JSON list of C-alpha atoms in Angstrom, two decimals:
[
{"chain": "A", "resi": 1, "resn": "MET", "atom": "CA", "xyz": [103.74, 82.66, 138.22]},
{"chain": "A", "resi": 2, "resn": "PRO", "atom": "CA", "xyz": [103.03, 81.77, 134.81]},
{"chain": "A", "resi": 3, "resn": "GLN", "atom": "CA", "xyz": [103.74, 84.25, 131.97]},
{"chain": "A", "resi": 4, "resn": "THR", "atom": "CA", "xyz": [101.19, 85.19, 129.22]},
{"chain": "A", "resi": 5, "resn": "PRO", "atom": "CA", "xyz": [102.84, 85.33, 125.87]},
{"chain": "A", "resi": 6, "resn": "HIS", "atom": "CA", "xyz": [103.16, 88.76, 124.55]},
{"chain": "A", "resi": 7, "resn": "ILE", "atom": "CA", "xyz": [101.71, 88.64, 121.08]},
{"chain": "A", "resi": 8, "resn": "GLU", "atom": "CA", "xyz": [102.21, 92.07, 119.31]},
{"chain": "A", "resi": 9, "resn": "ARG", "atom": "CA", "xyz": [99.79, 92.64, 116.48]},
{"chain": "A", "resi": 10, "resn": "HIS", "atom": "CA", "xyz": [100.53, 95.48, 113.89]},
{"chain": "A", "resi": 11, "resn": "PHE", "atom": "CA", "xyz": [98.04, 96.78, 111.72]},
{"chain": "A", "resi": 12, "resn": "THR", "atom": "CA", "xyz": [99.47, 95.93, 108.21]},
{"chain": "A", "resi": 13, "resn": "SER", "atom": "CA", "xyz": [96.84, 97.37, 105.83]},
{"chain": "A", "resi": 14, "resn": "SER", "atom": "CA", "xyz": [97.70, 101.09, 106.05]},
{"chain": "A", "resi": 15, "resn": "GLU", "atom": "CA", "xyz": [98.17, 101.51, 102.32]},
{"chain": "A", "resi": 16, "resn": "VAL", "atom": "CA", "xyz": [94.72, 99.85, 101.57]},
{"chain": "A", "resi": 17, "resn": "VAL", "atom": "CA", "xyz": [93.04, 102.18, 104.22]},
{"chain": "A", "resi": 18, "resn": "ARG", "atom": "CA", "xyz": [95.11, 105.30, 102.67]},
{"chain": "A", "resi": 19, "resn": "ASP", "atom": "CA", "xyz": [93.88, 104.43, 99.22]},
{"chain": "A", "resi": 20, "resn": "ILE", "atom": "CA", "xyz": [90.16, 103.96, 100.27]},
{"chain": "A", "resi": 21, "resn": "VAL", "atom": "CA", "xyz": [90.11, 107.21, 102.20]},
{"chain": "A", "resi": 22, "resn": "ILE", "atom": "CA", "xyz": [91.94, 109.15, 99.40]},
{"chain": "A", "resi": 23, "resn": "GLY", "atom": "CA", "xyz": [89.63, 107.56, 97.05]},
{"chain": "A", "resi": 24, "resn": "MET", "atom": "CA", "xyz": [86.56, 108.46, 98.84]},
{"chain": "A", "resi": 25, "resn": "SER", "atom": "CA", "xyz": [87.39, 112.01, 99.42]},
{"chain": "A", "resi": 26, "resn": "ASP", "atom": "CA", "xyz": [88.19, 112.41, 95.83]},
{"chain": "A", "resi": 27, "resn": "GLY", "atom": "CA", "xyz": [85.28, 110.31, 94.67]},
{"chain": "A", "resi": 28, "resn": "LEU", "atom": "CA", "xyz": [82.62, 112.07, 96.61]},
{"chain": "A", "resi": 29, "resn": "THR", "atom": "CA", "xyz": [83.82, 115.87, 96.27]},
{"chain": "A", "resi": 30, "resn": "VAL", "atom": "CA", "xyz": [83.11, 115.96, 92.42]},
{"chain": "A", "resi": 31, "resn": "PRO", "atom": "CA", "xyz": [79.64, 114.46, 92.55]},
{"chain": "A", "resi": 32, "resn": "PHE", "atom": "CA", "xyz": [78.78, 116.76, 95.32]},
{"chain": "A", "resi": 33, "resn": "ALA", "atom": "CA", "xyz": [80.06, 119.86, 93.66]},
{"chain": "A", "resi": 34, "resn": "LEU", "atom": "CA", "xyz": [78.36, 118.72, 90.33]},
{"chain": "A", "resi": 35, "resn": "ALA", "atom": "CA", "xyz": [74.98, 118.30, 92.24]},
{"chain": "A", "resi": 36, "resn": "ALA", "atom": "CA", "xyz": [75.28, 121.50, 94.17]},
{"chain": "A", "resi": 37, "resn": "GLY", "atom": "CA", "xyz": [76.05, 123.36, 90.64]},
{"chain": "A", "resi": 38, "resn": "LEU", "atom": "CA", "xyz": [73.25, 121.83, 88.96]},
{"chain": "A", "resi": 39, "resn": "THR", "atom": "CA", "xyz": [70.90, 122.65, 91.90]},
{"chain": "A", "resi": 40, "resn": "GLY", "atom": "CA", "xyz": [71.54, 126.16, 91.44]},
{"chain": "A", "resi": 41, "resn": "THR", "atom": "CA", "xyz": [70.01, 125.93, 88.07]},
{"chain": "A", "resi": 42, "resn": "LYS", "atom": "CA", "xyz": [66.24, 126.35, 88.23]},
{"chain": "A", "resi": 43, "resn": "THR", "atom": "CA", "xyz": [65.31, 124.90, 84.81]},
{"chain": "A", "resi": 44, "resn": "ILE", "atom": "CA", "xyz": [66.82, 121.14, 85.78]},
{"chain": "A", "resi": 45, "resn": "ASN", "atom": "CA", "xyz": [64.51, 118.93, 87.59]},
{"chain": "A", "resi": 46, "resn": "THR", "atom": "CA", "xyz": [65.74, 116.75, 90.34]},
{"chain": "A", "resi": 47, "resn": "ALA", "atom": "CA", "xyz": [65.89, 113.35, 88.42]},
{"chain": "A", "resi": 48, "resn": "ILE", "atom": "CA", "xyz": [68.38, 114.88, 86.11]},
{"chain": "A", "resi": 49, "resn": "ILE", "atom": "CA", "xyz": [70.60, 116.19, 89.09]},
{"chain": "A", "resi": 50, "resn": "VAL", "atom": "CA", "xyz": [70.47, 112.70, 90.63]},
{"chain": "A", "resi": 51, "resn": "THR", "atom": "CA", "xyz": [71.32, 110.81, 87.22]},
{"chain": "A", "resi": 52, "resn": "ALA", "atom": "CA", "xyz": [74.08, 113.38, 86.77]},
{"chain": "A", "resi": 53, "resn": "GLY", "atom": "CA", "xyz": [75.69, 112.66, 90.18]},
{"chain": "A", "resi": 54, "resn": "LEU", "atom": "CA", "xyz": [75.28, 108.76, 89.92]},
{"chain": "A", "resi": 55, "resn": "ALA", "atom": "CA", "xyz": [76.98, 109.20, 86.53]},
{"chain": "A", "resi": 56, "resn": "GLU", "atom": "CA", "xyz": [79.95, 111.25, 87.84]},
{"chain": "A", "resi": 57, "resn": "ILE", "atom": "CA", "xyz": [80.09, 108.70, 90.84]},
{"chain": "A", "resi": 58, "resn": "ALA", "atom": "CA", "xyz": [80.50, 105.81, 88.20]},
{"chain": "A", "resi": 59, "resn": "ALA", "atom": "CA", "xyz": [82.90, 107.74, 86.05]},
{"chain": "A", "resi": 60, "resn": "GLY", "atom": "CA", "xyz": [85.05, 108.86, 89.15]},
{"chain": "A", "resi": 61, "resn": "SER", "atom": "CA", "xyz": [85.08, 105.22, 90.41]},
{"chain": "A", "resi": 62, "resn": "ILE", "atom": "CA", "xyz": [86.40, 103.77, 87.01]},
{"chain": "A", "resi": 63, "resn": "ALA", "atom": "CA", "xyz": [88.95, 106.59, 86.79]},
{"chain": "A", "resi": 64, "resn": "MET", "atom": "CA", "xyz": [90.22, 106.36, 90.55]},
{"chain": "A", "resi": 65, "resn": "GLY", "atom": "CA", "xyz": [90.37, 102.54, 90.08]},
{"chain": "A", "resi": 66, "resn": "LEU", "atom": "CA", "xyz": [92.25, 102.65, 86.75]},
{"chain": "A", "resi": 67, "resn": "GLY", "atom": "CA", "xyz": [94.62, 105.39, 88.03]},
{"chain": "A", "resi": 68, "resn": "GLY", "atom": "CA", "xyz": [95.49, 103.24, 91.29]},
{"chain": "A", "resi": 69, "resn": "TYR", "atom": "CA", "xyz": [95.91, 100.39, 89.26]},
{"chain": "A", "resi": 70, "resn": "LEU", "atom": "CA", "xyz": [98.38, 101.90, 86.80]},
{"chain": "A", "resi": 71, "resn": "ALA", "atom": "CA", "xyz": [100.27, 103.61, 89.83]},
{"chain": "A", "resi": 72, "resn": "ALA", "atom": "CA", "xyz": [100.72, 100.20, 91.52]},
{"chain": "A", "resi": 73, "resn": "ARG", "atom": "CA", "xyz": [101.64, 98.60, 88.28]},
{"chain": "A", "resi": 74, "resn": "SER", "atom": "CA", "xyz": [104.51, 101.15, 87.53]},
{"chain": "A", "resi": 75, "resn": "ASP", "atom": "CA", "xyz": [105.53, 100.92, 91.12]},
{"chain": "A", "resi": 76, "resn": "ALA", "atom": "CA", "xyz": [105.98, 97.09, 90.61]},
{"chain": "A", "resi": 77, "resn": "GLU", "atom": "CA", "xyz": [107.94, 97.66, 87.26]},
{"chain": "A", "resi": 78, "resn": "HIS", "atom": "CA", "xyz": [110.00, 100.17, 88.67]},
{"chain": "A", "resi": 79, "resn": "TYR", "atom": "CA", "xyz": [110.79, 98.02, 91.71]},
{"chain": "A", "resi": 80, "resn": "ALA", "atom": "CA", "xyz": [111.85, 94.83, 89.42]},
{"chain": "A", "resi": 81, "resn": "LYS", "atom": "CA", "xyz": [114.01, 97.17, 87.16]},
{"chain": "A", "resi": 82, "resn": "GLU", "atom": "CA", "xyz": [115.97, 98.45, 89.87]},
{"chain": "A", "resi": 83, "resn": "ARG", "atom": "CA", "xyz": [116.33, 95.04, 91.38]},
{"chain": "A", "resi": 84, "resn": "GLU", "atom": "CA", "xyz": [117.66, 93.72, 88.14]},
{"chain": "A", "resi": 85, "resn": "ARG", "atom": "CA", "xyz": [120.02, 96.73, 87.96]},
{"chain": "A", "resi": 86, "resn": "GLU", "atom": "CA", "xyz": [121.36, 96.09, 91.58]},
{"chain": "A", "resi": 87, "resn": "LYS", "atom": "CA", "xyz": [121.94, 92.42, 90.79]},
{"chain": "A", "resi": 88, "resn": "LYS", "atom": "CA", "xyz": [123.93, 93.26, 87.67]},
{"chain": "A", "resi": 89, "resn": "GLU", "atom": "CA", "xyz": [125.91, 95.81, 89.66]},
{"chain": "A", "resi": 90, "resn": "VAL", "atom": "CA", "xyz": [126.62, 93.26, 92.41]},
{"chain": "A", "resi": 91, "resn": "ALA", "atom": "CA", "xyz": [127.90, 90.78, 89.66]},
{"chain": "A", "resi": 92, "resn": "GLU", "atom": "CA", "xyz": [129.99, 93.67, 87.87]},
{"chain": "A", "resi": 93, "resn": "ILE", "atom": "CA", "xyz": [131.14, 96.04, 90.57]},
{"chain": "A", "resi": 94, "resn": "PRO", "atom": "CA", "xyz": [130.96, 93.86, 93.87]},
{"chain": "A", "resi": 95, "resn": "HIS", "atom": "CA", "xyz": [133.18, 96.32, 96.02]},
{"chain": "A", "resi": 96, "resn": "GLU", "atom": "CA", "xyz": [131.28, 99.48, 94.96]},
{"chain": "A", "resi": 97, "resn": "GLU", "atom": "CA", "xyz": [128.06, 97.52, 96.03]},
{"chain": "A", "resi": 98, "resn": "MET", "atom": "CA", "xyz": [129.81, 96.35, 99.36]},
{"chain": "A", "resi": 99, "resn": "ARG", "atom": "CA", "xyz": [130.81, 100.11, 100.10]},
{"chain": "A", "resi": 100, "resn": "GLU", "atom": "CA", "xyz": [127.06, 101.15, 99.43]},
{"chain": "A", "resi": 101, "resn": "VAL", "atom": "CA", "xyz": [125.68, 98.57, 101.74]},
{"chain": "A", "resi": 102, "resn": "ALA", "atom": "CA", "xyz": [128.33, 99.64, 104.36]},
{"chain": "A", "resi": 103, "resn": "GLU", "atom": "CA", "xyz": [127.19, 103.27, 104.14]},
{"chain": "A", "resi": 104, "resn": "VAL", "atom": "CA", "xyz": [123.52, 102.12, 104.97]},
{"chain": "A", "resi": 105, "resn": "PHE", "atom": "CA", "xyz": [124.76, 100.25, 108.04]},
{"chain": "A", "resi": 106, "resn": "GLN", "atom": "CA", "xyz": [126.95, 103.23, 109.01]},
{"chain": "A", "resi": 107, "resn": "ALA", "atom": "CA", "xyz": [123.94, 105.67, 108.66]},
{"chain": "A", "resi": 108, "resn": "TYR", "atom": "CA", "xyz": [122.40, 103.61, 111.37]},
{"chain": "A", "resi": 109, "resn": "GLY", "atom": "CA", "xyz": [125.30, 104.15, 113.65]},
{"chain": "A", "resi": 110, "resn": "LEU", "atom": "CA", "xyz": [127.64, 101.25, 113.28]},
{"chain": "A", "resi": 111, "resn": "THR", "atom": "CA", "xyz": [131.32, 101.92, 113.05]},
{"chain": "A", "resi": 112, "resn": "GLU", "atom": "CA", "xyz": [133.38, 100.89, 109.86]},
{"chain": "A", "resi": 113, "resn": "ASP", "atom": "CA", "xyz": [135.04, 98.13, 111.85]},
{"chain": "A", "resi": 114, "resn": "GLU", "atom": "CA", "xyz": [131.38, 96.73, 112.89]},
{"chain": "A", "resi": 115, "resn": "THR", "atom": "CA", "xyz": [130.27, 97.22, 109.25]},
{"chain": "A", "resi": 116, "resn": "TRP", "atom": "CA", "xyz": [132.62, 95.41, 107.29]},
{"chain": "A", "resi": 117, "resn": "PRO", "atom": "CA", "xyz": [132.25, 91.79, 108.62]},
{"chain": "A", "resi": 118, "resn": "ILE", "atom": "CA", "xyz": [128.43, 91.88, 108.07]},
{"chain": "A", "resi": 119, "resn": "VAL", "atom": "CA", "xyz": [129.03, 93.29, 104.53]},
{"chain": "A", "resi": 120, "resn": "GLN", "atom": "CA", "xyz": [131.55, 90.52, 103.75]},
{"chain": "A", "resi": 121, "resn": "ARG", "atom": "CA", "xyz": [129.07, 87.90, 105.28]},
{"chain": "A", "resi": 122, "resn": "CYS", "atom": "CA", "xyz": [126.10, 89.25, 103.23]},
{"chain": "A", "resi": 123, "resn": "ALA", "atom": "CA", "xyz": [128.45, 89.33, 100.00]},
{"chain": "A", "resi": 124, "resn": "GLY", "atom": "CA", "xyz": [129.06, 85.76, 100.64]},
{"chain": "A", "resi": 125, "resn": "SER", "atom": "CA", "xyz": [125.53, 84.78, 99.35]},
{"chain": "A", "resi": 126, "resn": "PRO", "atom": "CA", "xyz": [124.41, 87.24, 96.60]},
{"chain": "A", "resi": 127, "resn": "LYS", "atom": "CA", "xyz": [122.39, 84.86, 94.69]},
{"chain": "A", "resi": 128, "resn": "THR", "atom": "CA", "xyz": [120.17, 83.93, 97.52]},
{"chain": "A", "resi": 129, "resn": "GLY", "atom": "CA", "xyz": [119.97, 87.37, 99.01]},
{"chain": "A", "resi": 130, "resn": "SER", "atom": "CA", "xyz": [120.54, 85.82, 102.49]},
{"chain": "A", "resi": 131, "resn": "ILE", "atom": "CA", "xyz": [123.13, 85.17, 104.79]},
{"chain": "A", "resi": 132, "resn": "SER", "atom": "CA", "xyz": [124.51, 81.58, 104.70]}
]
């Protein structure tokens, strides 16, 4: 009997969806609150309320977009600095770095005897970041 290949597909855009949901909930709350507050004032006409709501949507969109951009940029800069620091430590204190990697494997349940051959093999090619 022929077997159908099992192709497993995972949703990979969870961060984008999270950002959209948070952005929309944040971005729509303030304009609705503003419109509700202005509606309570009897002296302001509808056109001013709608204009104020649209202006708040535009301002909120810019603020949320800029905030997201700056957060992503600072994350990327932090990652790059940490990567460079780790590279420097691998070159300057390799045995300490090997111990740290062994601790990570041991946290997953490997014994020390199982961990060290893997760590030593990984240490054989620190420049490429892969096992040779």
